[in-house]
Structures are given as C-alpha cells and as structure tokens.
Short mmCIF file of C-alpha atoms and ligand atoms in Angstrom, two decimals:
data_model
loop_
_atom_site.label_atom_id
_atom_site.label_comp_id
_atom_site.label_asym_id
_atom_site.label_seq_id
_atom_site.Cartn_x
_atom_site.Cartn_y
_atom_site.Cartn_z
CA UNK T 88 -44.97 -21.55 -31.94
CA UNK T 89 -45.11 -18.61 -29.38
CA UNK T 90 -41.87 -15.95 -29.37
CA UNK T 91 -39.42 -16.72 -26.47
CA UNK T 92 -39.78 -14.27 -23.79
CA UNK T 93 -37.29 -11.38 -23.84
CA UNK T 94 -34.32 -12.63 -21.52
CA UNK T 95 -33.95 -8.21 -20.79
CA UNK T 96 -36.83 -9.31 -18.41
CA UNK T 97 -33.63 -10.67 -16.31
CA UNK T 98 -30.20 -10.19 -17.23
CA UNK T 99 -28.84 -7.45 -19.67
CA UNK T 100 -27.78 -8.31 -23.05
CA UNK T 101 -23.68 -8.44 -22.10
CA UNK T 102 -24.53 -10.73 -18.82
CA UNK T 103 -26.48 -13.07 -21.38
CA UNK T 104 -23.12 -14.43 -23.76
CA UNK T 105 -23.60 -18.14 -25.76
CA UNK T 106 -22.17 -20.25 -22.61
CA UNK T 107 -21.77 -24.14 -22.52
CA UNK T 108 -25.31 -25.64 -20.99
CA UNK T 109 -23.15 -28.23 -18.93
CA UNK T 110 -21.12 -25.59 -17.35
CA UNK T 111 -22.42 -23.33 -13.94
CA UNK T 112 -23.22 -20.34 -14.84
CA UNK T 113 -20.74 -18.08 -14.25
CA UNK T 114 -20.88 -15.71 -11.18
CA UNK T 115 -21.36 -11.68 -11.63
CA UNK T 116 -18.91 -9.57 -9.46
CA UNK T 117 -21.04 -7.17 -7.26
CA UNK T 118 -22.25 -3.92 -8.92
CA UNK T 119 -21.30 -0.33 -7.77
CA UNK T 120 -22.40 2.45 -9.29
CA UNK T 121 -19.89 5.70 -8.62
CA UNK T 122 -21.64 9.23 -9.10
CA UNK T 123 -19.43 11.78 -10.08
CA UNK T 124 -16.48 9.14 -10.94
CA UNK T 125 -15.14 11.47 -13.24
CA UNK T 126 -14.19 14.08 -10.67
CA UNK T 127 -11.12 14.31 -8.28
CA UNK T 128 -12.45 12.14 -6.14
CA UNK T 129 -14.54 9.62 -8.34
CA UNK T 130 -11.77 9.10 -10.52
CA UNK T 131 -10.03 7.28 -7.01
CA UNK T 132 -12.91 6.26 -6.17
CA UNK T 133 -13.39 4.22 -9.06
CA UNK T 134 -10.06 2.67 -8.63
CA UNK T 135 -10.38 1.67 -5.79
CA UNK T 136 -13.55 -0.01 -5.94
CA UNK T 137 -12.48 -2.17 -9.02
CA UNK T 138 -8.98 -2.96 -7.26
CA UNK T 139 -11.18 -4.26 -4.17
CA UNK T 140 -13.38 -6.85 -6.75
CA UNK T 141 -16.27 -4.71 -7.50
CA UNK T 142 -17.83 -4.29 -10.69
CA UNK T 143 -18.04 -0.46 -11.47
CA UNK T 144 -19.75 1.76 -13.24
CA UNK T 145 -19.13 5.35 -13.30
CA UNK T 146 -22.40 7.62 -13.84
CA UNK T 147 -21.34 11.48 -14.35
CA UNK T 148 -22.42 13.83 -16.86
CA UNK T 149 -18.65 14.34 -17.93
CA UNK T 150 -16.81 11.37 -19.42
CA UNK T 151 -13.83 10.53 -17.71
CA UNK T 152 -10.47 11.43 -18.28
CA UNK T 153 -8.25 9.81 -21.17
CA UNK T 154 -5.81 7.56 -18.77
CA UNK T 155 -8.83 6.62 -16.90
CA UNK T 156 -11.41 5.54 -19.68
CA UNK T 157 -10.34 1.59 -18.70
CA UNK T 158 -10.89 1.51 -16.06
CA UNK T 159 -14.47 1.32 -15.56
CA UNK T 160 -17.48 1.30 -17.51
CA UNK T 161 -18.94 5.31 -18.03
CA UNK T 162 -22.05 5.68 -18.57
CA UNK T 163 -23.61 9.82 -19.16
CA UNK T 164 -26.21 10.71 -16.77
CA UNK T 165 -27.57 14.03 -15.60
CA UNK T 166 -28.27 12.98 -12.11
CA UNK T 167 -30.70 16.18 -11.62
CA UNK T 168 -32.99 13.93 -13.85
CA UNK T 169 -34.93 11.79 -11.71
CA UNK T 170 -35.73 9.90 -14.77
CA UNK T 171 -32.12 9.20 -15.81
CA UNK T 172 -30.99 8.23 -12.32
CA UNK T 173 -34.21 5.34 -11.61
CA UNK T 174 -33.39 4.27 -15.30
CA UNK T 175 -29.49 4.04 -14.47
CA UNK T 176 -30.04 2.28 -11.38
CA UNK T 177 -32.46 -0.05 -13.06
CA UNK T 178 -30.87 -1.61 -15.71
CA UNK T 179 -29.26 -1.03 -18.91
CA UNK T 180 -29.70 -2.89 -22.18
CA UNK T 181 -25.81 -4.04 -22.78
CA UNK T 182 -24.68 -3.11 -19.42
CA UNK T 183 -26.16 -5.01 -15.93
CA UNK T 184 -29.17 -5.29 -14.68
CA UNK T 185 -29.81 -4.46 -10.62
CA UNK T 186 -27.52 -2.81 -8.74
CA UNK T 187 -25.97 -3.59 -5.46
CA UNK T 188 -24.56 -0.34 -4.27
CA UNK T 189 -24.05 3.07 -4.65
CA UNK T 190 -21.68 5.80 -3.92
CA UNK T 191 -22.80 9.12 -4.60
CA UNK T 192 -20.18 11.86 -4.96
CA UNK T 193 -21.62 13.76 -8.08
CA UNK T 194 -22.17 17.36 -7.45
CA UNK T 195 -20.83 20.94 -7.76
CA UNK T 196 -17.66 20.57 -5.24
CA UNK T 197 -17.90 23.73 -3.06
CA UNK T 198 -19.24 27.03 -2.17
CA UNK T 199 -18.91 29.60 -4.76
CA UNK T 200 -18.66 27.70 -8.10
CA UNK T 201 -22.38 29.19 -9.19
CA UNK T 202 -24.57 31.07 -7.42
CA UNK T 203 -26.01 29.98 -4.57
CA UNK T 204 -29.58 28.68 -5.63
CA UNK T 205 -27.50 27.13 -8.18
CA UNK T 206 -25.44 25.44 -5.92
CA UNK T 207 -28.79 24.24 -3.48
CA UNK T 208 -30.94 22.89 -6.20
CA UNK T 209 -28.32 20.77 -8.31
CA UNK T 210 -26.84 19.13 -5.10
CA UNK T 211 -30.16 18.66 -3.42
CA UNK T 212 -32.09 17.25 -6.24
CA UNK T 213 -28.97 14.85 -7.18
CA UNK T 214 -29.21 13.32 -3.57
CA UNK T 215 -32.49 12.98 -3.19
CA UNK T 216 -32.77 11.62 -6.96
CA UNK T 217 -30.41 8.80 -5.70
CA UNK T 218 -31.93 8.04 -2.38
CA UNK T 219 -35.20 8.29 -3.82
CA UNK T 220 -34.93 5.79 -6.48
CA UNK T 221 -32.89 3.35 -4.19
CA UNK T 222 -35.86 3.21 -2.17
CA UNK T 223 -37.87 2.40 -4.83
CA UNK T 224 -35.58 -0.21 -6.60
CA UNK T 225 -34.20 -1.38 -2.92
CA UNK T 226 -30.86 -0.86 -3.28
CA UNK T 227 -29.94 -0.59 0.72
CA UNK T 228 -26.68 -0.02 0.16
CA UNK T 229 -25.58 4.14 0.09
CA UNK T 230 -22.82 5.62 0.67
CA UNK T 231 -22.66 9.90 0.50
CA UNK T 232 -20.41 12.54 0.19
CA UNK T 233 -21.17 15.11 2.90
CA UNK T 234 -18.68 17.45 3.37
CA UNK T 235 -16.80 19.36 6.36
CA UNK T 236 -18.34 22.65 5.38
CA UNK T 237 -21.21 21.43 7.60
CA UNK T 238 -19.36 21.98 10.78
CA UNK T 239 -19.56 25.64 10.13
CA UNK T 240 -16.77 26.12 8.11
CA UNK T 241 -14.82 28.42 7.91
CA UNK T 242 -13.57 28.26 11.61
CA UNK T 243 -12.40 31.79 11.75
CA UNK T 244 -14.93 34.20 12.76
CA UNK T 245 -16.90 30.73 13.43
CA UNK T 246 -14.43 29.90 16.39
CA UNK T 247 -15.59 26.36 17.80
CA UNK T 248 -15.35 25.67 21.38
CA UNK T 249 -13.23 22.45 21.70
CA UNK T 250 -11.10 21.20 18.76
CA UNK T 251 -10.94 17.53 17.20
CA UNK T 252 -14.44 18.68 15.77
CA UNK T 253 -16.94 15.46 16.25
CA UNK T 254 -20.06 14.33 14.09
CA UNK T 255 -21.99 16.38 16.25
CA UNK T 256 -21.41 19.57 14.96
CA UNK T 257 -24.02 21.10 12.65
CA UNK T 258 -23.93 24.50 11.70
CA UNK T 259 -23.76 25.22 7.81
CA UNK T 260 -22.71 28.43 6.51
CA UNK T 261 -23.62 28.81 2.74
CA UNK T 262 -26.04 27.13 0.42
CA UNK T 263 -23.03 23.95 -0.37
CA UNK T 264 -22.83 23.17 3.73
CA UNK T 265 -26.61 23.36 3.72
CA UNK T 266 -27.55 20.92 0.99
CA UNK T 267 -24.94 18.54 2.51
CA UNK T 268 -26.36 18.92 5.83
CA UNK T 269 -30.18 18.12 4.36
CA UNK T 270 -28.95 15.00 2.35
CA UNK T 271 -27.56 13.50 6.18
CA UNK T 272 -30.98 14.19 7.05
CA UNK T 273 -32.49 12.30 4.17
CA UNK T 274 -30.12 9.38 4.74
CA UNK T 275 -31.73 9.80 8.35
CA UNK T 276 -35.39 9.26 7.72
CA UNK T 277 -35.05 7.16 4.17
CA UNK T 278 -33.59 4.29 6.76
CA UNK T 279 -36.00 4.97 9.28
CA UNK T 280 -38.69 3.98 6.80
CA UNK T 281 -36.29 0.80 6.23
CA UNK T 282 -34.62 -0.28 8.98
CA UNK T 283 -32.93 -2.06 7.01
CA UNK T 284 -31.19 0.05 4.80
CA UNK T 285 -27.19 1.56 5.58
CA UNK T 286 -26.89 5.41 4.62
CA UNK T 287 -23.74 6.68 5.24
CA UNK T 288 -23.20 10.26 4.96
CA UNK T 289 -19.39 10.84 4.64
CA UNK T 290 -18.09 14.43 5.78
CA UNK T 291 -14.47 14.53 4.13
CA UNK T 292 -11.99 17.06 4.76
CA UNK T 293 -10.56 19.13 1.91
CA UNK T 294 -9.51 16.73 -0.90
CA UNK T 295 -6.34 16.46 -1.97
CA UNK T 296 -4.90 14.44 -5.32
CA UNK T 297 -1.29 13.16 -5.29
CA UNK T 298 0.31 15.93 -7.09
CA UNK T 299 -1.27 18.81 -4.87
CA UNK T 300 1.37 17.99 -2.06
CA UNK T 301 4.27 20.53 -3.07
CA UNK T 302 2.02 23.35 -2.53
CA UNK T 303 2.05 22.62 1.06
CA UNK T 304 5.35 24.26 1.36
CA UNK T 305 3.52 27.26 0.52
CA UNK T 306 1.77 28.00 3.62
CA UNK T 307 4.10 26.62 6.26
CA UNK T 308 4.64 29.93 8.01
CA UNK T 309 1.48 30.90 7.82
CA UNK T 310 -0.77 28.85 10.06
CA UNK T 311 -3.78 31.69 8.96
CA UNK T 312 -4.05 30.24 5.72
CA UNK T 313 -5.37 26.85 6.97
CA UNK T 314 -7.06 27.67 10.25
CA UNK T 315 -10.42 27.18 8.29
CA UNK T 316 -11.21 23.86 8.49
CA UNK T 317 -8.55 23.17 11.33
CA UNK T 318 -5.39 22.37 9.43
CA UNK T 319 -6.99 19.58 7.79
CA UNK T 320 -6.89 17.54 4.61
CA UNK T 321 -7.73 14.55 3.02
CA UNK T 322 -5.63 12.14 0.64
CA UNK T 323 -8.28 11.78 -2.36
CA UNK T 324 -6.87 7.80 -2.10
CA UNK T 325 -7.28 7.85 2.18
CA UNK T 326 -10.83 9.01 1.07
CA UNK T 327 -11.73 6.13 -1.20
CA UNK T 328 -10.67 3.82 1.28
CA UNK T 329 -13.27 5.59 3.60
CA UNK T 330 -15.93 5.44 1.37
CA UNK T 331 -14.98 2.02 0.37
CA UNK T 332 -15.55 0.88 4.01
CA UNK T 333 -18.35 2.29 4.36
CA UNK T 334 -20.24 0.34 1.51
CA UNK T 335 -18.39 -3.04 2.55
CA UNK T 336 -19.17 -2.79 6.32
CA UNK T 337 -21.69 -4.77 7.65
CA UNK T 338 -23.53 -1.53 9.53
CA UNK T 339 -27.27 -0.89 9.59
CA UNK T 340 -29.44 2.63 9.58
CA UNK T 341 -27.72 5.79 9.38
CA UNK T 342 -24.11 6.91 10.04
CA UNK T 343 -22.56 10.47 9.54
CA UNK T 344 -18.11 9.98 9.56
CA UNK T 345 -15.88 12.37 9.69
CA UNK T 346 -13.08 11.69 6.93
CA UNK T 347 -9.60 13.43 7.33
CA UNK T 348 -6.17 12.41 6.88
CA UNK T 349 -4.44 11.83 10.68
CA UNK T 350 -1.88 14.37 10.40
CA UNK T 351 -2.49 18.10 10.06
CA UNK T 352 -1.10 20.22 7.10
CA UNK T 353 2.01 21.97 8.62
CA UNK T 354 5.58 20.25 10.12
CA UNK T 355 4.56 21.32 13.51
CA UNK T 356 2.76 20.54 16.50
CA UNK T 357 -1.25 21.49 16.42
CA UNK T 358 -1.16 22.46 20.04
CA UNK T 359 1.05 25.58 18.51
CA UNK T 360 -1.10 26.36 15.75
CA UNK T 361 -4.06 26.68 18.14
CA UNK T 362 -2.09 28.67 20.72
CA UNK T 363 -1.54 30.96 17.52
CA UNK T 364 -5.26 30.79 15.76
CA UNK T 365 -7.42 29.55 18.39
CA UNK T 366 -6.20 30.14 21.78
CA UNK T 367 -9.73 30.46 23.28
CA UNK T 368 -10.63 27.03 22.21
CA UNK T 369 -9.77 23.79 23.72
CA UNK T 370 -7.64 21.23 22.42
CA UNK T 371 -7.88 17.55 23.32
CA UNK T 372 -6.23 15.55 20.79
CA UNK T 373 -7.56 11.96 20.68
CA UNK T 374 -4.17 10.40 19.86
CA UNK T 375 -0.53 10.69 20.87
CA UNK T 376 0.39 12.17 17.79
CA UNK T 377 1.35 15.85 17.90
CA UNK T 378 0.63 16.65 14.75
CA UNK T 379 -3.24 15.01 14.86
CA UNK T 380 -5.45 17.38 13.05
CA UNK T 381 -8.38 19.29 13.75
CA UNK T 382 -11.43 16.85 12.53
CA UNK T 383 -11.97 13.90 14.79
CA UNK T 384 -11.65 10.61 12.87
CA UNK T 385 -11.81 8.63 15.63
CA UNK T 386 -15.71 7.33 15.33
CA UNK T 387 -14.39 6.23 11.48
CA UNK T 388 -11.30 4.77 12.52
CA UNK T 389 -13.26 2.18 15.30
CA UNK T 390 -16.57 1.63 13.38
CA UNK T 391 -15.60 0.94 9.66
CA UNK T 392 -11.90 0.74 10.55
CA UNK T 393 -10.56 3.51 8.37
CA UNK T 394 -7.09 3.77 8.35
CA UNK T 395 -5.00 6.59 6.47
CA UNK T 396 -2.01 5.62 4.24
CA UNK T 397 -0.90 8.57 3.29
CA UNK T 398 0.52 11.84 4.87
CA UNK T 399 1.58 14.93 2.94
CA UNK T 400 5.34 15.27 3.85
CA UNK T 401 6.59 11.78 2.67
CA UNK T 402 4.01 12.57 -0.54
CA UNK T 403 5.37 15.77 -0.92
CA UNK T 404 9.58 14.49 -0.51
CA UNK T 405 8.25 11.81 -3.51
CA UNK T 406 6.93 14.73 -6.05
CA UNK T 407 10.09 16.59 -4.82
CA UNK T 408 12.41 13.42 -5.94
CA UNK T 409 10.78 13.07 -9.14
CA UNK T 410 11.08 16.68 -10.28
CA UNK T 411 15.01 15.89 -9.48
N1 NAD S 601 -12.98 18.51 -3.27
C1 NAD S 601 -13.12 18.74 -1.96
O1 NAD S 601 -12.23 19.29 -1.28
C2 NAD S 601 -14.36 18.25 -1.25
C3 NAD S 601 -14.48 18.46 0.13
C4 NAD S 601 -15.63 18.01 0.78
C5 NAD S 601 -16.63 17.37 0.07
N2 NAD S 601 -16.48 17.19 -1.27
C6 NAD S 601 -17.55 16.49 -1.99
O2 NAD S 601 -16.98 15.34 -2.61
C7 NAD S 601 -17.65 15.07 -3.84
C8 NAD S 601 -16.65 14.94 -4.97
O3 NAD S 601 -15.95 16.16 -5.09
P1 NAD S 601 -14.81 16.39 -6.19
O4 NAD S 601 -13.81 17.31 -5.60
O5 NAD S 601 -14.38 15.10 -6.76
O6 NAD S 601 -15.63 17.22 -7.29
P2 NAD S 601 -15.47 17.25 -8.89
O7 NAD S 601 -16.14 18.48 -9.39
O8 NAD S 601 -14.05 17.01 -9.29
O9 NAD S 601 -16.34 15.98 -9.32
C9 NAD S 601 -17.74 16.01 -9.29
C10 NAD S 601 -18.24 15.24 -10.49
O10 NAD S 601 -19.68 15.30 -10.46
C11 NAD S 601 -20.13 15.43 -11.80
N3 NAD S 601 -21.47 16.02 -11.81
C12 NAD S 601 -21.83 17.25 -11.39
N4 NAD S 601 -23.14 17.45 -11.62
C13 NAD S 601 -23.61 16.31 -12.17
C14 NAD S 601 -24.90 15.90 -12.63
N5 NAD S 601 -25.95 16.73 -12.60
N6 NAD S 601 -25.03 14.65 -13.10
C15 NAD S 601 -23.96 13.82 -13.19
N7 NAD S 601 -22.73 14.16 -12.80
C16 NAD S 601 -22.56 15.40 -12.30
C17 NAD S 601 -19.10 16.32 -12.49
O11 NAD S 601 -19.11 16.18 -13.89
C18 NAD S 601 -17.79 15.83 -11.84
O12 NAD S 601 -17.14 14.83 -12.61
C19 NAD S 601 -18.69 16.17 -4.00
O13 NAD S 601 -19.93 15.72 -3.51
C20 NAD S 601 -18.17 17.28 -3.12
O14 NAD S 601 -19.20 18.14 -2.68
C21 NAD S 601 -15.38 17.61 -1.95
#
C-alpha cells in the first residue's frame, strides 16, 4: 500500500482538523498578513482588520505587546530576509497556507532613528522583499505605508507653493522620504508588469495613538512648532481605516493617497496659521471647514471613501475627563 500524499501539499496542518465527511467543509475567512503589526500603527491595524472579518496575521520581528497578544496570530520575521518573507507569504506548517493580502507597514518609522544608510537599506529591502515575493506567489493585493515626508517635508525652509498638498508632490528630503518615495515607484512598475495587480502606496500624516492627544495643548500658541508638515496629523485608528479601504476596494494598478485626519492640530482657523507661517503660499481649502488641514485628502475620501472618525479636541476633552 503506497503512503497518502502529504495534505501540507494544500492546506496547513490547523486548516486540516478531523471534520464530519457529510458536512461542507467549512469556509476560511480571508488572510491578511500585517507587517510591522507590532508597532503604533500595526497594533490598530491589526484590530481593525480582524474587527472587519479578516483573518490576521501579524509578521514583525518584535512580538506584540502583552494586551494585544489575542488578538491576532504573531508570527517573527525579519522582513530584510527575502527568504523569510517568500516563506511567510507561502505557507506555514500549523498556520495557513496562501495568502490573500498584504499590508506592509514594517520599517524604521522616521528620519533619524539610525543613520542614514541604515535607514535606506532596511526600508528598501523590506518593500521590495514584499512586492517581490507577491509577484512571485501572486498575491495582487498590497497595500503600503508611504509616508508624508515625501512631499518634502519639513515645509519650512521647503515652503510649497499652494497648500492642501496633493499626491503630486515629490520631493524627498532625507534617506526615510527617499526609500518611501522608491517603494511608490516599485508599486508603479510591479503592476505595470500585472495589470492586474492593486498597489497602493499610502502617504499618512504624522501618527498619532489615542493617548498622544493632551500634548496638543502644548503647542497651541505656537503655530511654528507644527508648520512642518502643515498642521497635520493622523488618528493611528483614522489610519487603519485608510489602509483598510484600500485592501477592500475594488481598484486596479497603482494608487498613491494622501492619509490625514480632516482637521488641523490647533483650535483655530488654518487660513491664520498660514497668514502667520506661510503667507507667500496659497491656500485653497477643499472643504468648508476652517480648520481643514494642510494635506489634501480629498482623492482618498472619493476613491476608497475614507472617512475620519476622530479629531483631536473631543479625543483630547475624553483623556482630560478620565484623568478627573
Ligand atoms: N509614526 C508616524 O508618524 C509615521 C508617519 C508616516 C509614515 N509612517 C510609516 O508607517 C509605518 C508604521 O509606523 P509606526 O509608527 O507604527 O512604526 P513602529 O516603529 O511603531 O512600528 C514598526 C514595526 O516594524 C517592525 N520592524 C522593523 N523592522 C523590521 C524587520 N526587518 N522585520 C520585521 N519587522 C520589522 C518593528 O519591530 C515595529 O514593530 C512605517 O512604515 C512608517 O515609516 C509612520
């Protein structure tokens, strides 16, 4: 009598369980893998994805943190490994096998964190790792952090012309912005060589968790202190809904968003802060709201139909209430 064939050939060892023959198979949720879902972003990021139906699993080199560990499976990958990342997108023997999407977030965060080459090669390798092996396993389904550094951030001595900023602006500044900028390219010509493919490159605003909002008080006379990016922010949970969107809209090719919260990060009117920070550059809000801030959402708000929840002075009254 011959050996049965290994059933790893098609299903992982967890998605094969002793089930009743006379009963349909069961159906799998659909798969997400979350880079970096361990960080300030991936840890909302994983949340939300699971609260939305998907399965998740969270591939980071750090586990996550202790309130979080339920979540979501974790599994440790160095994603500068192009090894470990085809493997991990592959299949694992208790865990799933194929993958139906991914959103990549892993890297080092920000200008200045190691030096610069530092900086270049672990973000550029990690993205292309990813993008490379979804093109080989053809997973067409990729969602990227990008980052607002690439609109030549910081604004001040880099005064733009017009303020929202748009997609359009490309001008990176340090080694971070420039590694961001070269993984929208990727997602560029990896879905030119399949048309089929969606590669969205996210550009989010400065990230902000829940409890960060009380130390907006801190710079409320000051419009200086957040000129640099154009008095923006974005609500780490406003974010996940972004990148969320991304992976469950129905889009094709490539797509760069911009990802910011609606309002700006001070109690007053933006047209002021410009008069004060930027009074040689134009401002032509795209909403009626006086406070709108200084990254145009409006290309994310009508093609995935991002929506922020959350704006810092009712977050900020909340933290102030519970410290009562
Ligand atoms: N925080 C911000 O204000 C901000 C703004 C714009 C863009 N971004 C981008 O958003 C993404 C998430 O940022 P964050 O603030 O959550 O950062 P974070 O540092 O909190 O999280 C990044 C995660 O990536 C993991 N990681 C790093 N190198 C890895 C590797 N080689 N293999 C596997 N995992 C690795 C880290 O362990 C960490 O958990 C990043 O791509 C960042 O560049 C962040």
């Amino acid at each position: 009598m011959s050996a049965p064939a290994s059933f790893t050939s098609r299903e992982a060892l967890s998605e094969r369980r002793l089930q009743d023959p006379s009963k349909p198979a069961p159906q799998r949720k659909k798969r997400v893998i979350v880079t970096g879902g361990s960080g300030k972003l991936g840890r909302w990021m994983v949340r939300e994805m699971v609260e939305h139906g998907w399965e998740v699993w969270n591939l980071d080199v750090a586990p996550p943190a202790a309130s979080e560990a339920k979540v979501a499976k974790f599994m440790q990958v160095d994603l500068t490994d192009y090894g470990q990342v085809v493997a991990a997108l592959t299949d694992v023997d208790s865990g799933y096998k194929g993958v139906d999407a991914v959103i990549h977030l892993a890297a080092i965060p920000s200008p200045s964190r190691a030096p610069n080459h530092v900086i270049f090669h672990t973000n550029i390798r990690q993205t292309y790792n990813i993008m490379e092996a979804a093109r080989v396993l053809n997973i067409t389904n990729l969602a990227i952090a990008s980052s607002e550094t690439v609109f030549g951030i910081p604004f001040y001595p880099h005064v733009p012309e017009r303020l929202p900023i748009t997609e359009d602006a490309q001008a990176p500044e340090s080694s971070y912005s420039l590694a961001k900028l070269l993984g929208e390219k990727m997602g560029e010509q990896y879905t030119r060589w399949n048309p089929e493919a969606k590669i969205i490159n996210i550009r989010l605003s400065n990230v902000m968790s829940p409890d960060q909002y009380i130390d907006f008080e801190n710079w409320q006379d000051d419009p200086w202190i957040r000129a640099w990016n154009g008095f923006c922010y974005i609500d780490a949970r406003d974010c996940a809904q972004a990148f969320r969107k991304a992976i469950e809209s129905s889009l094709k090719g490539h797509h760069v968003f911009n990802i910011a919260n609606a309002d700006n990060t001070f109690r007053v009117p933006t047209a002021d802060l410009m008069k004060k920070v930027f009074p040689n550059t134009k401002w032509e809000p795209e909403t009626s709201d006086p406070r709108e801030g200084g990254i145009s959402i409006k290309k994310a708000r009508e093609m995935l139909g991002f929506d922020p929840k959350y704006d810092w002075q009712t977050e900020c009254e909340k933290l102030k209430k519970a410290s009562k």
